[in-house]
Amino acid sequence: MRYSINWLDAAMGSPRGSVLMRAATIAVWALLPLTGQAQMLEEVLVTAQKRAQSLQDVPISVSAVSGEKLERAGILDFADLSAYVPNFQKADTALGPVLLIRGIGSGVNQSFEQSVVQYADDVALGRAPLARMPFMDFERVEVLRGPQNVLFGKNSIGGALSITTAEPTEAFEGRVSAEYEHDYNQQLYTGVLSGPLTGALAGRLAVRSYSDAGYYDNLTSGNQEPGRDEFSIRGKLRWDFNDAITSTLKAEHAAIEANGTPSEVFLNMPSGTGPLSFLFSGLTYPEIGELLGELTGEDVGSEDGVFNFRRSTNVEESSEIAATNITLRLEGKLGAIDVTGVTAWLEYDTDELCDCDQLGLDVLSITQSEDYQQFSQELRFTSPVGGAFDWIGGAFYQYSDLAFDSFSLVDDNNVLTALGVLGNSLGPAGAELTAIGLGANSQTGRAYDSESEIFAVFAQATWHLSAHVRMTIGARYTYEEKTASRVIDSRNTATDDFDIEQSIVVNQLLGIDLQTLGELSATQALGPEYPKGFFSTHNLDQTNSEDAFTPSLVLEWDASDSAMVYGSVASGYKSGGFDARGNREGDFFYDNETVVTYELGAKTRLFDNRAELNAAAFYTDYRDLQVSQFDGEAGFFVGNAPKAVTQGVELDGRVQLSEGLSATLSMAYLDFEFKEYEGSCSRPEFIETGVRQCDYQGRRNIFTPEWSGSLGLAYTRMIASGYSLYAGLDVSYVDEQFVEVTLYEPLQQDAYTRVNAQLGLESDRWSILLIGRNLTDEDITSYISEVTLSGGNPFYAPSYAGFYERPQTVALQFNYWFD
């Protein structure tokens, strides 16, 4: 068991580490014999500590990506951004997106707040569906690694994503852009207008429209999937009351509609022992689907179990989200102290329909929806800098309400009916099939509601102990109260009433616990797999309140005019909650999780500010890490991993090689280890051993590649008066990693190297660019999950579906600026 690592061995010892580290070192240092004509690097300003600072003066491991880089590289969302920022990932899963920093992120459960939280103009966007929001008219995105509870709070236990949207300008300006990709008919249109409206009032309006046809072929429906239509609009008004008081009102709305999902069945195992082994033995899940298609007379398509961007589903899957955010920001002065107030209202609703059996016939479809509202208020006071002591402090309040509903639908015209008919024809020998047939015409509903109130106060102070040494102490106190209810029931869709026998069958299929109400009498048709039992509606309602104190300490030393070294200790906290998706009555509540992280870093300027090289080493101890596990049927449940450690090294740098040539470099080494945790075994392990819980001690977590890194080159050359050539190359590497929650070895994503490139012609007024994404055409799986019902009763044929990222694309982008 490893509790510490040797940083030099980690960097140079392993074959992959040696190649990556040496390549990174050569890429930086071999390019450093800079000529006297090379420009100095432009200073990067960030607000990682809630005030504008140079990136090189911030004692945090931070990566910042400018709005210009986002536009030129065609970075459309967080998934694209992850190729440019080491130790940051976005994974699209069966239940929604997950954001991760240093291997830490929330599991797939609607009750979770994200452990890596977005903050858009100082407003927390902690819910997972909001990670789907597209990028539009950003000034910059900052990725802050490690706990950020003191100044950001709101569960940012893994890190924070600070987004700054573009502000209204003092002079009139505008931009229109269009982007087109042929293979999947991707179309992106953006328009921006900004400038003064009156003497004291300025405004900015940004509009974005995106669509694509999808990159999967559905063999059953004949559709291309997942087709997407997106629309976003944002308006900002800034009113300068006087020299001391400014208000900014922002209103934005985004809507996304998609059909189908980017997943396909690719790993199939033959059916083993089970009550229906006489019918299914030796067949894989897709082969069982073809057999059932013959029984029902349906053409189910063909799942060949090979990854080839083909899928077979018969339900018109859909996914919709609409989100609205209104933020009022007031900035003023109280003597020499800056006062900032941020008031925000946020709401969104989602609707999704999933063909969760992943077959081209009717077995099981699931609908789910979320309706969320959030009100927040932050008041912040910031002292001036330049003296022996500076500080920042304030208070925060947030109220939120979530309603989540899900329905598992088994229609009349489906395979359960066909199996029931077959069972009746077999007489006593078909009792198992007859019992399964009782599950037709069923709907299992889940209603989850929760409310939360958060009160917090925070402060951070910096003492300048000498001209070169500083000490910063910060702390946040948080109190939160949550109330939640979860109701699960089943009913017959034909009669719109409870059906006891049907409910037993369906709840057994879905893995839902049955409560004791009274002995059932009508169970004669149920075989050994459906024993005589008890039934009632699953109805839970609980309240929890808790508080936390999360301090931090930072020491900084200016080793020279161009080098700063820092060491920090920070604690983090994420509140407990109530499981929205669990089917087990006794596992409704899950505990809070806590973290302590230790970080040692250095930030350096080299060669007369023509190069920068930053490094950070960290060790993080997590307790009661919140995890979500698939229950093997049709649900997920939440638990806590008692102990886990993540540690590693991060490097990033920039260098201006000449007047037109610059390079960026980043790399990360990550070591994750569960110190104590028992989680669900994979289905194949359970079939082989009969054991449901596996010891995860000593194992890595999902989404924790050991090595990752990127190298970027940007070249601009004047080729004629007013015209320049631009070329950009971005190469990113991600090591092998688990992308399936039970950490089943055959389901690892292989290491890959992704190449993006841009080439174009620019002038003061317009630009035209070719943008290539994933030019190496890597097969990248963001998430793998067991297909619902495949490995359990009645099929016992484990099958897995992978969620694959988009293959190689080349798009043409046109921009036009005016004033």
PDB file of C-alpha atoms in Angstrom, residues 38 73 201 206 268 283 311 331 341 343 364 394 408 449 459 461 494-495 503 540-541 561 645 658 674 677 682 786:
ATOM      1  CA  ALA A  38      11.010  37.583 -29.158  1.00  0.00           C
ATOM      2  CA  ALA A  73      -9.505  26.306 -31.239  1.00  0.00           C
ATOM      3  CA  LEU A 201     -25.431  52.748 -19.692  1.00  0.00           C
ATOM      4  CA  ALA A 206     -24.725  37.502 -27.558  1.00  0.00           C
ATOM      5  CA  ASN A 268     -21.581  -9.237 -24.689  1.00  0.00           C
ATOM      6  CA  LEU A 283     -26.973 -16.666 -26.125  1.00  0.00           C
ATOM      7  CA  ARG A 311     -26.772   1.035 -32.493  1.00  0.00           C
ATOM      8  CA  GLU A 331     -20.114  47.073  -6.988  1.00  0.00           C
ATOM      9  CA  GLY A 341     -23.151  42.119  -3.981  1.00  0.00           C
ATOM     10  CA  THR A 343     -27.921  38.308  -6.389  1.00  0.00           C
ATOM     11  CA  LEU A 364     -38.010  -1.264 -20.960  1.00  0.00           C
ATOM     12  CA  GLY A 394     -18.400  38.141   3.327  1.00  0.00           C
ATOM     13  CA  SER A 408     -40.013   2.876 -15.930  1.00  0.00           C
ATOM     14  CA  ASP A 449     -38.309  16.192  -3.979  1.00  0.00           C
ATOM     15  CA  ALA A 459     -12.918  35.416   5.422  1.00  0.00           C
ATOM     16  CA  ALA A 461      -6.497  37.513   5.256  1.00  0.00           C
ATOM     17  CA  ALA A 494     -54.192  -0.728 -18.454  1.00  0.00           C
ATOM     18  CA  THR A 495     -56.297  -0.401 -15.267  1.00  0.00           C
ATOM     19  CA  SER A 503     -45.866  -5.183  -8.798  1.00  0.00           C
ATOM     20  CA  LEU A 540     -39.646   8.173   2.557  1.00  0.00           C
ATOM     21  CA  ASP A 541     -39.423  11.678   4.018  1.00  0.00           C
ATOM     22  CA  ASP A 561      11.910  38.769  -8.680  1.00  0.00           C
ATOM     23  CA  VAL A 645      -6.026   9.303  -1.287  1.00  0.00           C
ATOM     24  CA  SER A 658       9.556  34.554 -31.522  1.00  0.00           C
ATOM     25  CA  PHE A 674      -8.938   3.658  -2.211  1.00  0.00           C
ATOM     26  CA  TYR A 677     -14.012   0.858   0.490  1.00  0.00           C
ATOM     27  CA  SER A 682     -18.956  -6.247 -11.556  1.00  0.00           C
ATOM     28  CA  GLU A 786     -24.032  -2.401 -17.893  1.00  0.00           C
TER      29      GLU A 786
END
